[in-house]
mmCIF file of C-alpha atoms and ligand atoms in Angstrom:
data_model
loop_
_atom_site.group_PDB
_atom_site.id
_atom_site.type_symbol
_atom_site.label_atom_id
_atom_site.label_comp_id
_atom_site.label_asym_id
_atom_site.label_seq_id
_atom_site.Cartn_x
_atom_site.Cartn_y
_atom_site.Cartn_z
ATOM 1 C CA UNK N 211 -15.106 -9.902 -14.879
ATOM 2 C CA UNK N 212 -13.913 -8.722 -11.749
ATOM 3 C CA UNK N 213 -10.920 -9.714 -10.192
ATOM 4 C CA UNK N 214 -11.852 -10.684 -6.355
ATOM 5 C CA UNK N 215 -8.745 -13.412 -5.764
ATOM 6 C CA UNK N 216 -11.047 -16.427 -5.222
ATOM 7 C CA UNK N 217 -9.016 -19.238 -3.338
ATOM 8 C CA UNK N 218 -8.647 -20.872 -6.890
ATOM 9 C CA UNK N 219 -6.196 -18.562 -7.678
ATOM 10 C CA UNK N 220 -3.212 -20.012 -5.761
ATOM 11 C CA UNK N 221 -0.237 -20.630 -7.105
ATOM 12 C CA UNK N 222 3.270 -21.070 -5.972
ATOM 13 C CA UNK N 223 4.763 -17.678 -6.859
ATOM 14 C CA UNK N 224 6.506 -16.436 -3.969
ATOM 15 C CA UNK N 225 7.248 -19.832 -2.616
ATOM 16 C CA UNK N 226 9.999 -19.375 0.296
ATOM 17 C CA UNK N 227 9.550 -15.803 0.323
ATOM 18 C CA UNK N 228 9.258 -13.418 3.141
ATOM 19 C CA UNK N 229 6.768 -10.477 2.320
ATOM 20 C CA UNK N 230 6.633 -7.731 5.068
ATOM 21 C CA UNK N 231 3.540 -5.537 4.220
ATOM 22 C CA UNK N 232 3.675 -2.404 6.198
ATOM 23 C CA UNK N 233 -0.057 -1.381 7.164
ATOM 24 C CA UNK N 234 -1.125 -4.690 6.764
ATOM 25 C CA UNK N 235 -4.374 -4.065 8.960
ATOM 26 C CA UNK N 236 -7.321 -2.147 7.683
ATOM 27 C CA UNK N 237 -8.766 0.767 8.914
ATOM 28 C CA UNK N 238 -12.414 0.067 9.194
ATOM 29 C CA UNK N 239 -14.451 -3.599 9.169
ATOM 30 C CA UNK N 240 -14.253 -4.598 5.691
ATOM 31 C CA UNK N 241 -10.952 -4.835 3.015
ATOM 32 C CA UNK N 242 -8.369 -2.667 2.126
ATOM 33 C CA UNK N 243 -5.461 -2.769 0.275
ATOM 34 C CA UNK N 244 -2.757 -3.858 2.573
ATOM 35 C CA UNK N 245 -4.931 -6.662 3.871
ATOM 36 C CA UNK N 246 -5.715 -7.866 0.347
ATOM 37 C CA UNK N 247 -2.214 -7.380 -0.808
ATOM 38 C CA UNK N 248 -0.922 -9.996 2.461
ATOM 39 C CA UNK N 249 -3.426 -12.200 1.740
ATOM 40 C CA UNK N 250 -2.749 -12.791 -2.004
ATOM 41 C CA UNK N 251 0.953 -12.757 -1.288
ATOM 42 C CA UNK N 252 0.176 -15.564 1.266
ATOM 43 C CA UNK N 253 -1.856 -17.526 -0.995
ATOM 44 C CA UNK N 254 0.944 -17.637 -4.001
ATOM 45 C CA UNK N 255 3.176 -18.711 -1.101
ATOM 46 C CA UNK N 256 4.941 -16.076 0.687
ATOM 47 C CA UNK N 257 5.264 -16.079 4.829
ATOM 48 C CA UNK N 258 3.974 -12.335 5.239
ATOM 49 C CA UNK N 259 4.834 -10.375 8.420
ATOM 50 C CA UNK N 260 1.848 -8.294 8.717
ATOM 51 C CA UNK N 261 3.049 -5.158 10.587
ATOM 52 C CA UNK N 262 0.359 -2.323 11.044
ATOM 53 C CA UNK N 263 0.158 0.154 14.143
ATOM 54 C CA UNK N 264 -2.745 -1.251 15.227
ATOM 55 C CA UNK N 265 -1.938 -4.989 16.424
ATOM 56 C CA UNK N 266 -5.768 -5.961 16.365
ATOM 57 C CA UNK N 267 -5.806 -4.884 12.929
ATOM 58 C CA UNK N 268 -2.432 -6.835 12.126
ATOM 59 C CA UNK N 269 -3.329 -9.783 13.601
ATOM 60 C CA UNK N 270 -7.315 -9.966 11.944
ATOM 61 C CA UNK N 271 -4.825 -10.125 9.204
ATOM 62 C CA UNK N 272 -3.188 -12.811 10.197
ATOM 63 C CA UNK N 273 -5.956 -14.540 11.292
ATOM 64 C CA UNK N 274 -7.356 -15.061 7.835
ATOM 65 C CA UNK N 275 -4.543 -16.204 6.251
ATOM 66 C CA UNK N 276 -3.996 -18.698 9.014
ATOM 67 C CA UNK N 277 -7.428 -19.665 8.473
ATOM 68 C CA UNK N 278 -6.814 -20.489 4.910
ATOM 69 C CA UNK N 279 -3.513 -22.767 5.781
ATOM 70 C CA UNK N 280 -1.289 -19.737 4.673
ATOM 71 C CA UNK N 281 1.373 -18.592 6.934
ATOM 72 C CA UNK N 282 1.950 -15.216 8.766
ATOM 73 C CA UNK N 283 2.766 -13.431 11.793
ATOM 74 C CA UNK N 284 1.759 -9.814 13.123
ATOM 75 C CA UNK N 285 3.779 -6.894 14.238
ATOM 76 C CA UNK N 286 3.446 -3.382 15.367
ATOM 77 C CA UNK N 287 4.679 -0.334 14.673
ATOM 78 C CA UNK N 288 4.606 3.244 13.391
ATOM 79 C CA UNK N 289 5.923 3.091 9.602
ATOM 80 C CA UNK N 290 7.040 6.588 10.784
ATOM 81 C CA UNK N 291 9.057 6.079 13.923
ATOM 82 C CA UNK N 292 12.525 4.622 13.244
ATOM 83 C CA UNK N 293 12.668 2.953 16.918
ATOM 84 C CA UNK N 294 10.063 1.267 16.837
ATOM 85 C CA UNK N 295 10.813 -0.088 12.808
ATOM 86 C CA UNK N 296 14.176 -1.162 14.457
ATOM 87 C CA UNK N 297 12.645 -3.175 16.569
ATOM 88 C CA UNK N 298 9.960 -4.372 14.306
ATOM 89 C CA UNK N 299 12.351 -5.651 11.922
ATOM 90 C CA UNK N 300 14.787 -7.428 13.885
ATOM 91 C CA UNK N 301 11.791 -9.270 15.181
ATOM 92 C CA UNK N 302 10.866 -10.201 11.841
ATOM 93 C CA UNK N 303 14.886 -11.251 11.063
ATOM 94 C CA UNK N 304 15.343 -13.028 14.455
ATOM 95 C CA UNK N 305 11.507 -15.142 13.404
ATOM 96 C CA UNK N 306 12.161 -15.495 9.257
ATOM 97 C CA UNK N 307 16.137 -14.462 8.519
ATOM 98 C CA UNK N 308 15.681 -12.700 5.640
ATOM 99 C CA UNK N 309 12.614 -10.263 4.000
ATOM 100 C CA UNK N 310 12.069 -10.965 -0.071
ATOM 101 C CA UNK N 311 9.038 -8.268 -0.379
ATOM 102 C CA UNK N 312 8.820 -4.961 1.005
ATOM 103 C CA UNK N 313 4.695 -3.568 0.267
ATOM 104 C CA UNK N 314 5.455 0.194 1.805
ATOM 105 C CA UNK N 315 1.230 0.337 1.597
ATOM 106 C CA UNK N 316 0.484 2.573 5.530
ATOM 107 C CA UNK N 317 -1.099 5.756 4.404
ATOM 108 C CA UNK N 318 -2.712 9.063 5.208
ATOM 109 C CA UNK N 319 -3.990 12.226 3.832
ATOM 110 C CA UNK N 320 -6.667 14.923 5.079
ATOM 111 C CA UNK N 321 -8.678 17.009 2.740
ATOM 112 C CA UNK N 322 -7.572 20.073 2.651
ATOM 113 C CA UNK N 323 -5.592 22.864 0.405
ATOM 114 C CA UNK N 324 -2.626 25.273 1.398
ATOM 115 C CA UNK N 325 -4.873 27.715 3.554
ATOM 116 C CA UNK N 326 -6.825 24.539 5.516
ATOM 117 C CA UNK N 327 -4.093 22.333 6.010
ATOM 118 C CA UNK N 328 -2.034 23.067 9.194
ATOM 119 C CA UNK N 329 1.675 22.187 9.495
ATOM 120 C CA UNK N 330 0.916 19.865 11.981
ATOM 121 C CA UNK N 331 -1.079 17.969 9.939
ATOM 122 C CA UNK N 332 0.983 18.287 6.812
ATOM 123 C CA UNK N 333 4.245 16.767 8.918
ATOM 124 C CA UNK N 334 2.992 13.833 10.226
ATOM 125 C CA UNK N 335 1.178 13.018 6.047
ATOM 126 C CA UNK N 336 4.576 13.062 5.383
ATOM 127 C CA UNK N 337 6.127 11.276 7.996
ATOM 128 C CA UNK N 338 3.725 8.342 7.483
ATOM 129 C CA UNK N 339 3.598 8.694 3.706
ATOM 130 C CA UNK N 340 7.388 9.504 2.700
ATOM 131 C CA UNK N 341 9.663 9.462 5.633
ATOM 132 C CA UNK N 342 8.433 5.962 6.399
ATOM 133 C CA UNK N 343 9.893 4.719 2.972
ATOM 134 C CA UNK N 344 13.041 6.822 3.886
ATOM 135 C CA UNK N 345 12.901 4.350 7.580
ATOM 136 C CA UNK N 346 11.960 1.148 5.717
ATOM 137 C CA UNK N 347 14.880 1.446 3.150
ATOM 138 C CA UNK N 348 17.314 2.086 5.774
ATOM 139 C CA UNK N 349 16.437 -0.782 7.767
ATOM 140 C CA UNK N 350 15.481 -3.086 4.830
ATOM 141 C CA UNK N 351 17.415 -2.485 1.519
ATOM 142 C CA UNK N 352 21.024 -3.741 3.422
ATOM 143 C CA UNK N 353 19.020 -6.626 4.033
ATOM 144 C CA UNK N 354 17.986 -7.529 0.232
ATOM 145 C CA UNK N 355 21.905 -6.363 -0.695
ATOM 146 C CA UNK N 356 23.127 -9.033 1.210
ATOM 147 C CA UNK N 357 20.873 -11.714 -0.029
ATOM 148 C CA UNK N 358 21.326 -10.867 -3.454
ATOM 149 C CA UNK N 359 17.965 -9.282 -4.079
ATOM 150 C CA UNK N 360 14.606 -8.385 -3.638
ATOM 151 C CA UNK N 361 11.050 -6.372 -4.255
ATOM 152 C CA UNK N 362 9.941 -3.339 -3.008
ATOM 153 C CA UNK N 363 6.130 -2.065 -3.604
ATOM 154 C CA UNK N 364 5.560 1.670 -2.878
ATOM 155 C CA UNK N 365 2.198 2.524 -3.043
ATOM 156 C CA UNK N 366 1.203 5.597 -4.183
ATOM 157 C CA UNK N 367 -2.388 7.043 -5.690
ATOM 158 C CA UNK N 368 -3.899 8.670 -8.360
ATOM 159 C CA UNK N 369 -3.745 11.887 -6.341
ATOM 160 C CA UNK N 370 0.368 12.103 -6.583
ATOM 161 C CA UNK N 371 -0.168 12.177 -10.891
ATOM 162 C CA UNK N 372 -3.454 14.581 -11.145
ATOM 163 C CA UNK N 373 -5.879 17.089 -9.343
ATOM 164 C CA UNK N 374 -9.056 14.993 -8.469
ATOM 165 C CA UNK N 375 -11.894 17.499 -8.208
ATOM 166 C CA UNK N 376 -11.127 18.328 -4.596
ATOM 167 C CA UNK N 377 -8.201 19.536 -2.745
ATOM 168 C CA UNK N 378 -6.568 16.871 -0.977
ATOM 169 C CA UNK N 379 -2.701 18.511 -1.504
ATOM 170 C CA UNK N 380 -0.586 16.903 1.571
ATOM 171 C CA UNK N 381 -1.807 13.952 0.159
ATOM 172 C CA UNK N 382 -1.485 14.336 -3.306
ATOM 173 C CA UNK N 383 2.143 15.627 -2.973
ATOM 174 C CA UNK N 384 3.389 13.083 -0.637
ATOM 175 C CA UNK N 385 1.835 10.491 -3.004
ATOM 176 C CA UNK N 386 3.630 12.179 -5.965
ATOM 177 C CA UNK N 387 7.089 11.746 -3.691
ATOM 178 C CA UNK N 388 6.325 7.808 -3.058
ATOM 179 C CA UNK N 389 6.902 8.011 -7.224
ATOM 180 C CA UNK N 390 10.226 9.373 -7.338
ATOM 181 C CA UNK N 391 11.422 7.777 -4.319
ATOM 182 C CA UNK N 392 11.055 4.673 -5.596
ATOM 183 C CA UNK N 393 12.083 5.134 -9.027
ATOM 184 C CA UNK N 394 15.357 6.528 -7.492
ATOM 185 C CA UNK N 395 15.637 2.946 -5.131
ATOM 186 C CA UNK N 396 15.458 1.181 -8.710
ATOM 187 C CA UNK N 397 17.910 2.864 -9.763
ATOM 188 C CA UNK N 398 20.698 3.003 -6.898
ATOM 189 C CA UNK N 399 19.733 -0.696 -6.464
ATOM 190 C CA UNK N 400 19.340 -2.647 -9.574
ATOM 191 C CA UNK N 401 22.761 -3.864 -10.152
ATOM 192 C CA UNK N 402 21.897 -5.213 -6.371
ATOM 193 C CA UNK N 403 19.182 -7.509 -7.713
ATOM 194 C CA UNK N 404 16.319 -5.226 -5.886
ATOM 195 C CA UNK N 405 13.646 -4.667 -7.934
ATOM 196 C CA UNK N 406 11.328 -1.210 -7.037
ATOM 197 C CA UNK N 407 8.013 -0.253 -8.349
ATOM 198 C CA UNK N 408 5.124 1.565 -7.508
ATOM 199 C CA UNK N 409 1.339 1.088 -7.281
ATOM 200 C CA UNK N 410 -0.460 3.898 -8.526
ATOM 201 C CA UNK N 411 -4.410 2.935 -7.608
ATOM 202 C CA UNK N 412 -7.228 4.762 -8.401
ATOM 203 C CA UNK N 413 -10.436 5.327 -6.664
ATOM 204 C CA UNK N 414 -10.760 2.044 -4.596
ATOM 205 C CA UNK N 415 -13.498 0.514 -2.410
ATOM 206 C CA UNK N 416 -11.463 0.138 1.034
ATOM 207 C CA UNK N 417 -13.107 1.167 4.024
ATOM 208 C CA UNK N 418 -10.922 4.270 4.585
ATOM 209 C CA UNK N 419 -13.190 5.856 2.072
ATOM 210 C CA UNK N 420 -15.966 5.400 4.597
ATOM 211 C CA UNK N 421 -14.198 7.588 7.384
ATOM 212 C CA UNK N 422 -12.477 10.242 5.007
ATOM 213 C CA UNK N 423 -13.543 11.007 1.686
ATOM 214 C CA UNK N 424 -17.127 10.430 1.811
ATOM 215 C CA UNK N 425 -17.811 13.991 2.558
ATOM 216 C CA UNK N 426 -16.741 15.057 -0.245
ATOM 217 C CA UNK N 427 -18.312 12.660 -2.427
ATOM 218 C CA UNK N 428 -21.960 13.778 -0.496
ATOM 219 C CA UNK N 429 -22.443 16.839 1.611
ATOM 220 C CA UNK N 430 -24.144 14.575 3.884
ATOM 221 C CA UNK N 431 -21.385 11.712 4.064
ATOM 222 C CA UNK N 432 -23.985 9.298 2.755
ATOM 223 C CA UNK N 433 -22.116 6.222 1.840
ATOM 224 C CA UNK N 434 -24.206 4.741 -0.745
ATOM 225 C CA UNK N 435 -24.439 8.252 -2.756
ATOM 226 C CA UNK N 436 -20.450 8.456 -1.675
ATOM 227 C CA UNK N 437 -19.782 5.195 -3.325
ATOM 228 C CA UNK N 438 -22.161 5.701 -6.650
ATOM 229 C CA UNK N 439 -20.605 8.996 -6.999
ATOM 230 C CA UNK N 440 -17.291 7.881 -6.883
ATOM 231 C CA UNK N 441 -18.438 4.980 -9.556
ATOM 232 C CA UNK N 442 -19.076 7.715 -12.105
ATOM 233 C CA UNK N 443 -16.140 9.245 -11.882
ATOM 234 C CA UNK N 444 -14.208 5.942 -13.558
ATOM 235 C CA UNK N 445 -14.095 5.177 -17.324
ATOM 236 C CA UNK N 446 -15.285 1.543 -16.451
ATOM 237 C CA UNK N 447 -18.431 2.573 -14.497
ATOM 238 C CA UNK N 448 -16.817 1.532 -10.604
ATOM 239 C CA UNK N 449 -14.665 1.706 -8.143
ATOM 240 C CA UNK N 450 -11.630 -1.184 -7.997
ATOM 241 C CA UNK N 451 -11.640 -3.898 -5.323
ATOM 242 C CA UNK N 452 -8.315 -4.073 -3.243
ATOM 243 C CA UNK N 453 -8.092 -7.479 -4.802
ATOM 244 C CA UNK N 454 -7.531 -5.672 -7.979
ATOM 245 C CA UNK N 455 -4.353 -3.757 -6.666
ATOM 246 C CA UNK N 456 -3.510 -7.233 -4.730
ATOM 247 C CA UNK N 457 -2.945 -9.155 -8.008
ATOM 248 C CA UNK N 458 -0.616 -6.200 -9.093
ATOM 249 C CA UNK N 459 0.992 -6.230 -6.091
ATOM 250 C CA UNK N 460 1.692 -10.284 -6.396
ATOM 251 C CA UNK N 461 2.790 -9.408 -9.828
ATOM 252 C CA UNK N 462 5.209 -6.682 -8.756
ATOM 253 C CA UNK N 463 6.344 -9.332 -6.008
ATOM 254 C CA UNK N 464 7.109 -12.428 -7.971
ATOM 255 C CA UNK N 465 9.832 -13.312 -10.798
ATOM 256 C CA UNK N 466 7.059 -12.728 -13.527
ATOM 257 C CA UNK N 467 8.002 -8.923 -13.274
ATOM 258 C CA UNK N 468 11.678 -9.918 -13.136
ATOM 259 C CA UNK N 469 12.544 -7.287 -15.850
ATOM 260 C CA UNK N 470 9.812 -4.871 -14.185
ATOM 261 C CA UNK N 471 11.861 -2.058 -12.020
ATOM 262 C CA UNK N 472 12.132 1.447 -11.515
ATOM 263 C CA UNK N 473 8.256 2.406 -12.832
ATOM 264 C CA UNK N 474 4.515 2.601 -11.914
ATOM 265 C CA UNK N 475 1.556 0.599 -12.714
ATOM 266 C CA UNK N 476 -1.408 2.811 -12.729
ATOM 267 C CA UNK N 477 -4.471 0.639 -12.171
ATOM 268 C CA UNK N 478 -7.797 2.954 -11.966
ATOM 269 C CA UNK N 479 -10.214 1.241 -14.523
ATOM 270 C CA UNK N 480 -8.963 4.697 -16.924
ATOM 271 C CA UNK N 481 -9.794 7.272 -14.900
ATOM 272 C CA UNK N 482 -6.481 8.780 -15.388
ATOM 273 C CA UNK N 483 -6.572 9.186 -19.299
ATOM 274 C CA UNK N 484 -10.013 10.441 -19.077
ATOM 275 C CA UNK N 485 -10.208 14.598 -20.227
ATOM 276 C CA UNK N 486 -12.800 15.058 -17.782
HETATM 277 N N1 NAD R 524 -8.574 3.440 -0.993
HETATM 278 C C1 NAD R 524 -8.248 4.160 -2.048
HETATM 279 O O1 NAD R 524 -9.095 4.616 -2.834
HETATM 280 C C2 NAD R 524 -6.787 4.420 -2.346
HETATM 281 C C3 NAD R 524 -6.487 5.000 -3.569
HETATM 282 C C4 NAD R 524 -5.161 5.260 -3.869
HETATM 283 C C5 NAD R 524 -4.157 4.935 -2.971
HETATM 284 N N2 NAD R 524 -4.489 4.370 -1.779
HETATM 285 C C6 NAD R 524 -3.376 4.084 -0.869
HETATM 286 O O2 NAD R 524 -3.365 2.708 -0.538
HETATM 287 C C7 NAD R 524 -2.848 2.541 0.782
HETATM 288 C C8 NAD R 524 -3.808 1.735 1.624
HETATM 289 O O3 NAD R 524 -5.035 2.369 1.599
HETATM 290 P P1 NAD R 524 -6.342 1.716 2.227
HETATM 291 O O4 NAD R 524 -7.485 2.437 1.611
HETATM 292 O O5 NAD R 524 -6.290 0.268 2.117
HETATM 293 O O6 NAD R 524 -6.161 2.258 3.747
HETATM 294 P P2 NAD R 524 -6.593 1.749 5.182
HETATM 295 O O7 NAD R 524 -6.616 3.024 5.962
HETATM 296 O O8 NAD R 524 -7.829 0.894 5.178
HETATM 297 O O9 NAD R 524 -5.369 0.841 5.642
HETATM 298 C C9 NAD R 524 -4.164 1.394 5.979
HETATM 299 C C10 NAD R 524 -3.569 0.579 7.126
HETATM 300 O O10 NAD R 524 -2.343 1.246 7.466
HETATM 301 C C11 NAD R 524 -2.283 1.379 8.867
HETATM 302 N N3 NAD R 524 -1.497 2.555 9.206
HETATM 303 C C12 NAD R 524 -1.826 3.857 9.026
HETATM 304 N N4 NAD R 524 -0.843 4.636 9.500
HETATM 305 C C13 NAD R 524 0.122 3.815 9.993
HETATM 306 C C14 NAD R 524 1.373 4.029 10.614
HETATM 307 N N5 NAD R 524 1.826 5.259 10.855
HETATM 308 N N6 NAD R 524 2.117 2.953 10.965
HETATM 309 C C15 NAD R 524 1.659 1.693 10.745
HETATM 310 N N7 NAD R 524 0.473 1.428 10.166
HETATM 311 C C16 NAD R 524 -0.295 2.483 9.797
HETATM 312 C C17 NAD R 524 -3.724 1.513 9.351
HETATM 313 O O11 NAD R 524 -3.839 1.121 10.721
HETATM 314 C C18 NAD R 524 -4.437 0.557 8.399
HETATM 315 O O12 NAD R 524 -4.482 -0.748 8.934
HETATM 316 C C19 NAD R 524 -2.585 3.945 1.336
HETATM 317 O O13 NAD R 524 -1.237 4.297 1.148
HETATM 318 C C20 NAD R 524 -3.477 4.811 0.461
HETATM 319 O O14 NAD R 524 -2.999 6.123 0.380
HETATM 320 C C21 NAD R 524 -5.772 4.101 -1.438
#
């Protein structure tokens, strides 16, 4: 059965917990990761501060869990520009006091390989998909030192542990550096009570598959052929649902993964064992 969060999976998890998701919006009408991620978090209890650099996108966000009786608040900013983070999180300290959950979930790749992908374009992939981690722990990890503890979510992809058919190698690489980032947070961290682990989806049904990798699934961008094609490609015959990476992510977040730090959870329905 598929896991799509119905409401009648609320619980009390993350009760009195602050969860700032970072690219909390989505990219496209529909549901991606970061949405689904703030959404669970809110219904096992957590206040989320939805920050995304698109405020409409933040606050749809928002919207629905305020809709549901959950509780959450919007901010903006670019994950990659320390300014702007600065001000983003003291907003969130001078509104909540304290920040539980860290989901470090903004990302962005182009297709490309060495020859196609311009150093323009390779900088600002890694700005938004490493140095933002770099910004958030800055600003963030003092914070969880000094109340004795926290959770922080990287969220990295399939394409940072294997080739996928197609070169897509800012990406990939900067997704392989969300791993070892985080692993090396555990470390420094655990005798700090911070907890750090990273999300390692596979191919998932968000809408930022609509506007960026559809080409490559059809030469003529068709969705529907995108999206079947992309279903082959997985062990279990489909894509995931963002729901599917949310209830990881709530996992990851709550004191049932209390002994759970410095490692990935790969969740692609096996695509990653697979030979071929
Ligand atoms: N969809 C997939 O198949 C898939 C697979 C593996 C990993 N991922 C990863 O999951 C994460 C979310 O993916 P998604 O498909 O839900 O993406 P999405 O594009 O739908 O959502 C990303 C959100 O991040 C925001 N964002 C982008 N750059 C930002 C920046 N610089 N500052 C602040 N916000 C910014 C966007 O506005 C958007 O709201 C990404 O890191 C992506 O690499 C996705």
């Amino acid at each position: 059965m598929i896991n799509n969060l119905s409401a009648s999976t609320r619980d009390n998890r993350l009760n009195n917990r602050v969860a700032l998701i970072l690219g909390a919006g989505t990219s496209a009408p529909g549901v991606s990761i970061g949405k689904a991620c703030s959404i669970a978090m809110a219904r096992s209890g957590a206040r989320v501060a939805a920050l995304d650099f698109n405020m409409d996108a933040a606050r749809e966000t928002v919207q629905d869990i305020v809709n549901e009786g959950g509780h959450a608040t919007a901010y903006q900013a670019d994950v990659a520009n320390l300014d702007q983070m600065q001000s983003a999180i003291d907003a969130v300290m001078a509104d909540y006091g304290r920040i539980d959950i860290l989901q470090i979930n903004a990302g962005i790749g182009k297709v490309g390989g060495p020859v196609e992908t311009s150093l323009e374009d390779w900088e600002r992939i890694q700005k938004v998909n490493v140095e933002s981690i770099l910004i958030a722990a800055k600003l963030i990890i003092p914070v969880m030192v000094r109340q004795g503890g926290g959770s922080v979510i990287g969220v990295s992809s399939v394409a940072g542990i294997r080739y996928l058919g197609y070169p897509h190698l800012a990406y990939g690489v900067t997704k392989a550096a969300v791993i070892h980032f985080i692993r090396m947070l555990a470390q420094q961290y655990a005798g700090d009570g911070i907890r750090a682990n990273t999300i390692v989806p596979g191919l998932i049904d968000t809408p930022r598959i609509h506007k960026n990798v559809a080409k490559v699934f059809d030469p003529n961008a068709d969705l529907d052929r995108a999206r079947a094609a992309r279903d082959r490609q997985v062990p279990m015959g489909r894509m995931g649902t963002a729901w599917e990476i949310a209830s990881v992510a709530t996992f990851l977040a709550s004191d049932d993964a209390s002994y759970v730090t410095g490692t990935e959870i790969v969740v692609d329905g096996g695509l990653t064992g697979k030979f071929v």
